[in-house]
Coordinates of C-alpha atoms in Angstrom, one line a residue:
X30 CA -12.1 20.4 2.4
X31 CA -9.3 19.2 4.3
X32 CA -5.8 17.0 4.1
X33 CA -7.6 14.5 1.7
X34 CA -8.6 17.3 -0.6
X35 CA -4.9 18.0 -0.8
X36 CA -4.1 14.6 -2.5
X37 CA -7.0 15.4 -5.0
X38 CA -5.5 18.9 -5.5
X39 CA -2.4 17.3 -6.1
X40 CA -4.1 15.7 -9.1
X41 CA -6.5 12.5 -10.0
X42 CA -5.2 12.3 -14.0
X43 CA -5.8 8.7 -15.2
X44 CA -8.1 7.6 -12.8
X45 CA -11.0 10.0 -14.0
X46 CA -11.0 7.6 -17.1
X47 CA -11.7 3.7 -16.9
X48 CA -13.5 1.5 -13.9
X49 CA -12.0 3.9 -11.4
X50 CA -13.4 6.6 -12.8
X51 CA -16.4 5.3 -13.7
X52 CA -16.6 3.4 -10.3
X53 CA -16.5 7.0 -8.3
X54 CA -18.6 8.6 -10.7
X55 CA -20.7 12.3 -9.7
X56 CA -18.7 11.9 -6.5
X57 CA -15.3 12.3 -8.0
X58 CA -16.6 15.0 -9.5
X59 CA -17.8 16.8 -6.3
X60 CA -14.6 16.6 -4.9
X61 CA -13.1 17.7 -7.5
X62 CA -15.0 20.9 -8.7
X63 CA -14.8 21.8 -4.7
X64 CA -11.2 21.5 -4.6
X65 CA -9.8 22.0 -7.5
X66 CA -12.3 24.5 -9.7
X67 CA -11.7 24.6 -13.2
X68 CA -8.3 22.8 -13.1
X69 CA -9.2 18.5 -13.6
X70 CA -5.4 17.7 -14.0
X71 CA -5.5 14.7 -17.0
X72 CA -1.8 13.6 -16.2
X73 CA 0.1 9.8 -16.7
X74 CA 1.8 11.0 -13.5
X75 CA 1.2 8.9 -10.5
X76 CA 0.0 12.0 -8.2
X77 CA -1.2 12.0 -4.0
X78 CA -4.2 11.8 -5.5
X79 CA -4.6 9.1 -7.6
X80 CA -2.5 7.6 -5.3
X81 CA -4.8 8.3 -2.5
X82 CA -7.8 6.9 -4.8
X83 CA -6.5 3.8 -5.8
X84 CA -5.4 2.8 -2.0
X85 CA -9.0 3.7 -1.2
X86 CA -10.4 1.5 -3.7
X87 CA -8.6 -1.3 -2.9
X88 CA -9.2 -1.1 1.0
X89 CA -12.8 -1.4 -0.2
X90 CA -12.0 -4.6 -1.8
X91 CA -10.4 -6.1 1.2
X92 CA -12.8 -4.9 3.5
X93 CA -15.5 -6.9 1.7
X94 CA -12.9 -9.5 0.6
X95 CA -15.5 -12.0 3.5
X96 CA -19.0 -10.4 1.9
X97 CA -19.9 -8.2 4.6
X98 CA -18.3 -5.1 6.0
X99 CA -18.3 -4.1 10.0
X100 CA -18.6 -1.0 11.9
X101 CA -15.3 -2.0 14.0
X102 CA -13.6 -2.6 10.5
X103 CA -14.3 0.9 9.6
X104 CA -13.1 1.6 13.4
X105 CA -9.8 -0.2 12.6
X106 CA -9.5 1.5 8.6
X107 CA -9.9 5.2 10.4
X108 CA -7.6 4.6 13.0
X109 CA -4.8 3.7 10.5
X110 CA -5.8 6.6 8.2
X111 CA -5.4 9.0 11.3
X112 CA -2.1 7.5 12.1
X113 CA -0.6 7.6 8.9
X114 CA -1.8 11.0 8.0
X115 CA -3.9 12.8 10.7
X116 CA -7.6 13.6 11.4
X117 CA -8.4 16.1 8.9
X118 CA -7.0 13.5 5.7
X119 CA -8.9 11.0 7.2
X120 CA -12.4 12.8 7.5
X121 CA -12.5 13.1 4.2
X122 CA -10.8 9.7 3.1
X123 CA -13.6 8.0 4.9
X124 CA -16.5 10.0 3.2
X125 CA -14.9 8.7 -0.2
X126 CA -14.5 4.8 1.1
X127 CA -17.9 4.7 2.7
X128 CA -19.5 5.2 -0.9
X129 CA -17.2 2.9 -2.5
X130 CA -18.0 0.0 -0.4
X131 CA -21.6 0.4 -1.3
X132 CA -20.6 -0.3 -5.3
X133 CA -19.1 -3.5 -6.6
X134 CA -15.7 -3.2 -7.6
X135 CA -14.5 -4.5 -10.5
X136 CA -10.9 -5.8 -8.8
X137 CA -9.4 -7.3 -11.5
X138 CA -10.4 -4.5 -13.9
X139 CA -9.6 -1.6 -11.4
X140 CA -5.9 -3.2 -10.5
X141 CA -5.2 -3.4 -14.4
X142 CA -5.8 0.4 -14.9
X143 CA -3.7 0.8 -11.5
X144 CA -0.7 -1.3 -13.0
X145 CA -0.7 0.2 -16.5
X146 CA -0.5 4.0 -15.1
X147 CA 1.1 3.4 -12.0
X148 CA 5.3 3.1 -11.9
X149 CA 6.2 0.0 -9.8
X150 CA 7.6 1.1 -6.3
X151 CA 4.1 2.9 -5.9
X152 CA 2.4 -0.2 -6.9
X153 CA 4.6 -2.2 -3.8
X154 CA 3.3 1.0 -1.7
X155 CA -0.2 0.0 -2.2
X156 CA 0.7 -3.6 -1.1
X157 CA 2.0 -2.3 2.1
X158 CA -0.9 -0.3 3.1
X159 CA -3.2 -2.9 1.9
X160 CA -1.2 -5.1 4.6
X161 CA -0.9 -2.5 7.4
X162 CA -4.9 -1.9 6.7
X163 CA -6.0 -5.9 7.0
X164 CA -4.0 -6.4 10.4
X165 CA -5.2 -2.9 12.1
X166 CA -7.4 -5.4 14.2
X167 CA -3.9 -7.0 15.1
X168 CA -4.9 -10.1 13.3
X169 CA -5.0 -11.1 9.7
X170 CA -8.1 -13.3 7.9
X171 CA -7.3 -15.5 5.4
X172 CA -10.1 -14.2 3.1
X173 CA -7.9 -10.9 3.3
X174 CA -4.7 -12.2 2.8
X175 CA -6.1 -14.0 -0.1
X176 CA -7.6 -11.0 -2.0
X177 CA -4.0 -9.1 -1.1
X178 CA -2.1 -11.4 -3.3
X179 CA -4.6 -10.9 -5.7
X180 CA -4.2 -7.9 -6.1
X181 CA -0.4 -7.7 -6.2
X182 CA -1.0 -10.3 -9.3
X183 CA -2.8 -8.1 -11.0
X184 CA -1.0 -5.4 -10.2
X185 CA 2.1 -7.3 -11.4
X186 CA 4.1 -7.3 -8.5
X187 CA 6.9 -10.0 -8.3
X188 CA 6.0 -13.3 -6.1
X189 CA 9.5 -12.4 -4.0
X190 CA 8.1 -8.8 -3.6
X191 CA 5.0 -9.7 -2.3
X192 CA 6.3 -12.3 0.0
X193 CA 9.0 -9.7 1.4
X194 CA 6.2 -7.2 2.0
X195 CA 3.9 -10.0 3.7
X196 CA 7.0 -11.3 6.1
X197 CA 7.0 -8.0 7.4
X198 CA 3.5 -8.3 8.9
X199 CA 2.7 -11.7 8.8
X200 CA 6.5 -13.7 10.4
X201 CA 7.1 -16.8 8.7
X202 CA 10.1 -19.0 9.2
X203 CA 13.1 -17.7 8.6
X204 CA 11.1 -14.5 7.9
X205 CA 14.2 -11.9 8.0
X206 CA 15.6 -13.9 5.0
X207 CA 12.4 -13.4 3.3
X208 CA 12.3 -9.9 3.7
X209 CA 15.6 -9.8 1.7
X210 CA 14.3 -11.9 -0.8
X211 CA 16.5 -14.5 0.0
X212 CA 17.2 -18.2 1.4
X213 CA 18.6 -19.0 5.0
X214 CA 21.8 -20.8 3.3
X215 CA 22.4 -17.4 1.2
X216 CA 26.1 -16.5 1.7
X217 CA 27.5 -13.4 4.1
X218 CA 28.4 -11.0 0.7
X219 CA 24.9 -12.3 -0.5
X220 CA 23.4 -11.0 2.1
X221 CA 25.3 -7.2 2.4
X222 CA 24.3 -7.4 -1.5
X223 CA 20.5 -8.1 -1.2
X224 CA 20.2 -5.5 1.7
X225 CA 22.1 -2.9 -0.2
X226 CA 19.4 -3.6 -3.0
X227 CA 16.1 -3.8 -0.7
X228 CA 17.4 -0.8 0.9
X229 CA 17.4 1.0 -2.3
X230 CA 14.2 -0.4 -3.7
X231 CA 12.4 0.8 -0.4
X232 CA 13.8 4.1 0.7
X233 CA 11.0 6.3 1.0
X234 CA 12.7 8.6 -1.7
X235 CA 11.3 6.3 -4.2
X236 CA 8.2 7.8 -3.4
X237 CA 8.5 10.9 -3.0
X238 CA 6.6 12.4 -5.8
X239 CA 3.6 10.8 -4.1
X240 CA 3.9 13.6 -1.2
X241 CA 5.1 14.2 2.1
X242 CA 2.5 12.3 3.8
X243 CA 3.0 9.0 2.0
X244 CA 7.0 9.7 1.7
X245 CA 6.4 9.4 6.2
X246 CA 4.3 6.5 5.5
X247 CA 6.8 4.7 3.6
X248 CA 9.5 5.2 6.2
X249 CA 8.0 1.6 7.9
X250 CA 9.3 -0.7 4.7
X251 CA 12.6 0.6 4.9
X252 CA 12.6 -0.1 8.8
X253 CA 11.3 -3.6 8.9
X254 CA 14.5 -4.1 5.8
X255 CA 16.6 -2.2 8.1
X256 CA 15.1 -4.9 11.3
X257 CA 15.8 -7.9 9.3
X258 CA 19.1 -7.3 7.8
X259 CA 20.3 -6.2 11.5
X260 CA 18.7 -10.1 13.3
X261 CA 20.6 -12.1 10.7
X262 CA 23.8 -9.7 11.1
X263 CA 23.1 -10.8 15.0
X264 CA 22.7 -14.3 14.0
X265 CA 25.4 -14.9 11.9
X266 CA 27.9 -12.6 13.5
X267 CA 28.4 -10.0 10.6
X268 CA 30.1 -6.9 10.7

């Protein structure tokens, strides 16, 4: 097995139980018994690998977010897997989503036992690779848009969260204010305040636990924060 049998090493815990579990079935338990012999870590920990999982699941539900799925959508999913974490990871990721898209996923279901387990800066991470993922054709569909901020409501991510994480792929006006969850007529110490706090909420330490390769992955919030904060300090003159 390769890099994506190191997020299951890493541990699966809740997702073996629930529509996750029972969505993945005997092929969870391939991986598993291959990688991992003897040791099925039952953890409340959000781990790589339930991480790595519950990403996969959800890709699947965008992917067939407009009822059918195409060979250059799986083109555009493996070429982001490979560039957020390599060739070997994504062999085996893809083996995994190829069998999930043939199932029907029970979103609403799946995203509940994602946001009762799962602590709530990993739950924003999901939301950003679900973005990255749906624009990896450098365009985005409405369908998938759509079924995105489904998904952050059921995964109980705030309406300002998800619009920050959307302005950062999809530019709206005034789009660097939206980033930093605020309005254009937001003050200059408003402003130093909400960056201070985005900054914070999206360092890629707050994921850390998920592993290194995730931890790199991360690293693209915190720049687009870092991007917006620096064009309004250009706009409005800020030291």
């Amino acid at each position: 097995m390769g890099g994506f049998a190191k997020w299951i090493g890493g541990g699966l815990g809740w997702v073996f139980g629930g529509p996750i579990g029972g969505l993945l079935g005997f092929l969870m338990g391939a991986f598993v018994d291959e990688t991992t012999p003897g040791q099925k870590q039952i953890s409340s920990e959000t781990t790589p690998g339930a991480f790595g999982v519950s990403l996969l699941v959800l890709v699947a539900a965008v992917m067939k977010a407009d009822k059918k799925v195409l060979k250059s959508e799986l083109e555009y999913v493996k070429k982001f897997f490979i560039q957020q974490f390599g060739a070997e990871s994504t062999r085996e990721a893809m083996i995994l989503l190829r069998d999930i898209l043939k199932q029907d996923i029970p979103l609403k279901d799946v995203c509940r036992q994602i946001a009762k387990n799962m602590d709530y800066h990993s739950r924003i991470h999901l939301i950003h690779f679900l973005f990255g993922i749906a624009g990896a054709d450098e365009k985005f569909e409405i369908n998938e848009v759509e079924i995105i901020h489904r998904i952050a409501g059921y995964l109980n991510i705030s309406e300002r969260d998800y619009n920050s994480l959307k302005n950062m792929f999809i530019p709206e006006t005034d789009s660097a204010y939206k980033i930093l969850e605020l309005s254009p007529d937001a003050s200059d110490e408003e402003i130093k305040k909400a960056y201070r706090k985005m900054a914070f909420k999206y360092h890629p330490d707050r994921v850390a636990h998920l592993g290194e390769d995730f931890r790199k992955a991360a690293d693209e919030k915190f720049k687009k924060v870092n991007e917006a904060y620096e064009k309004i300090k250009k706009e409005r003159n800020i030291n």
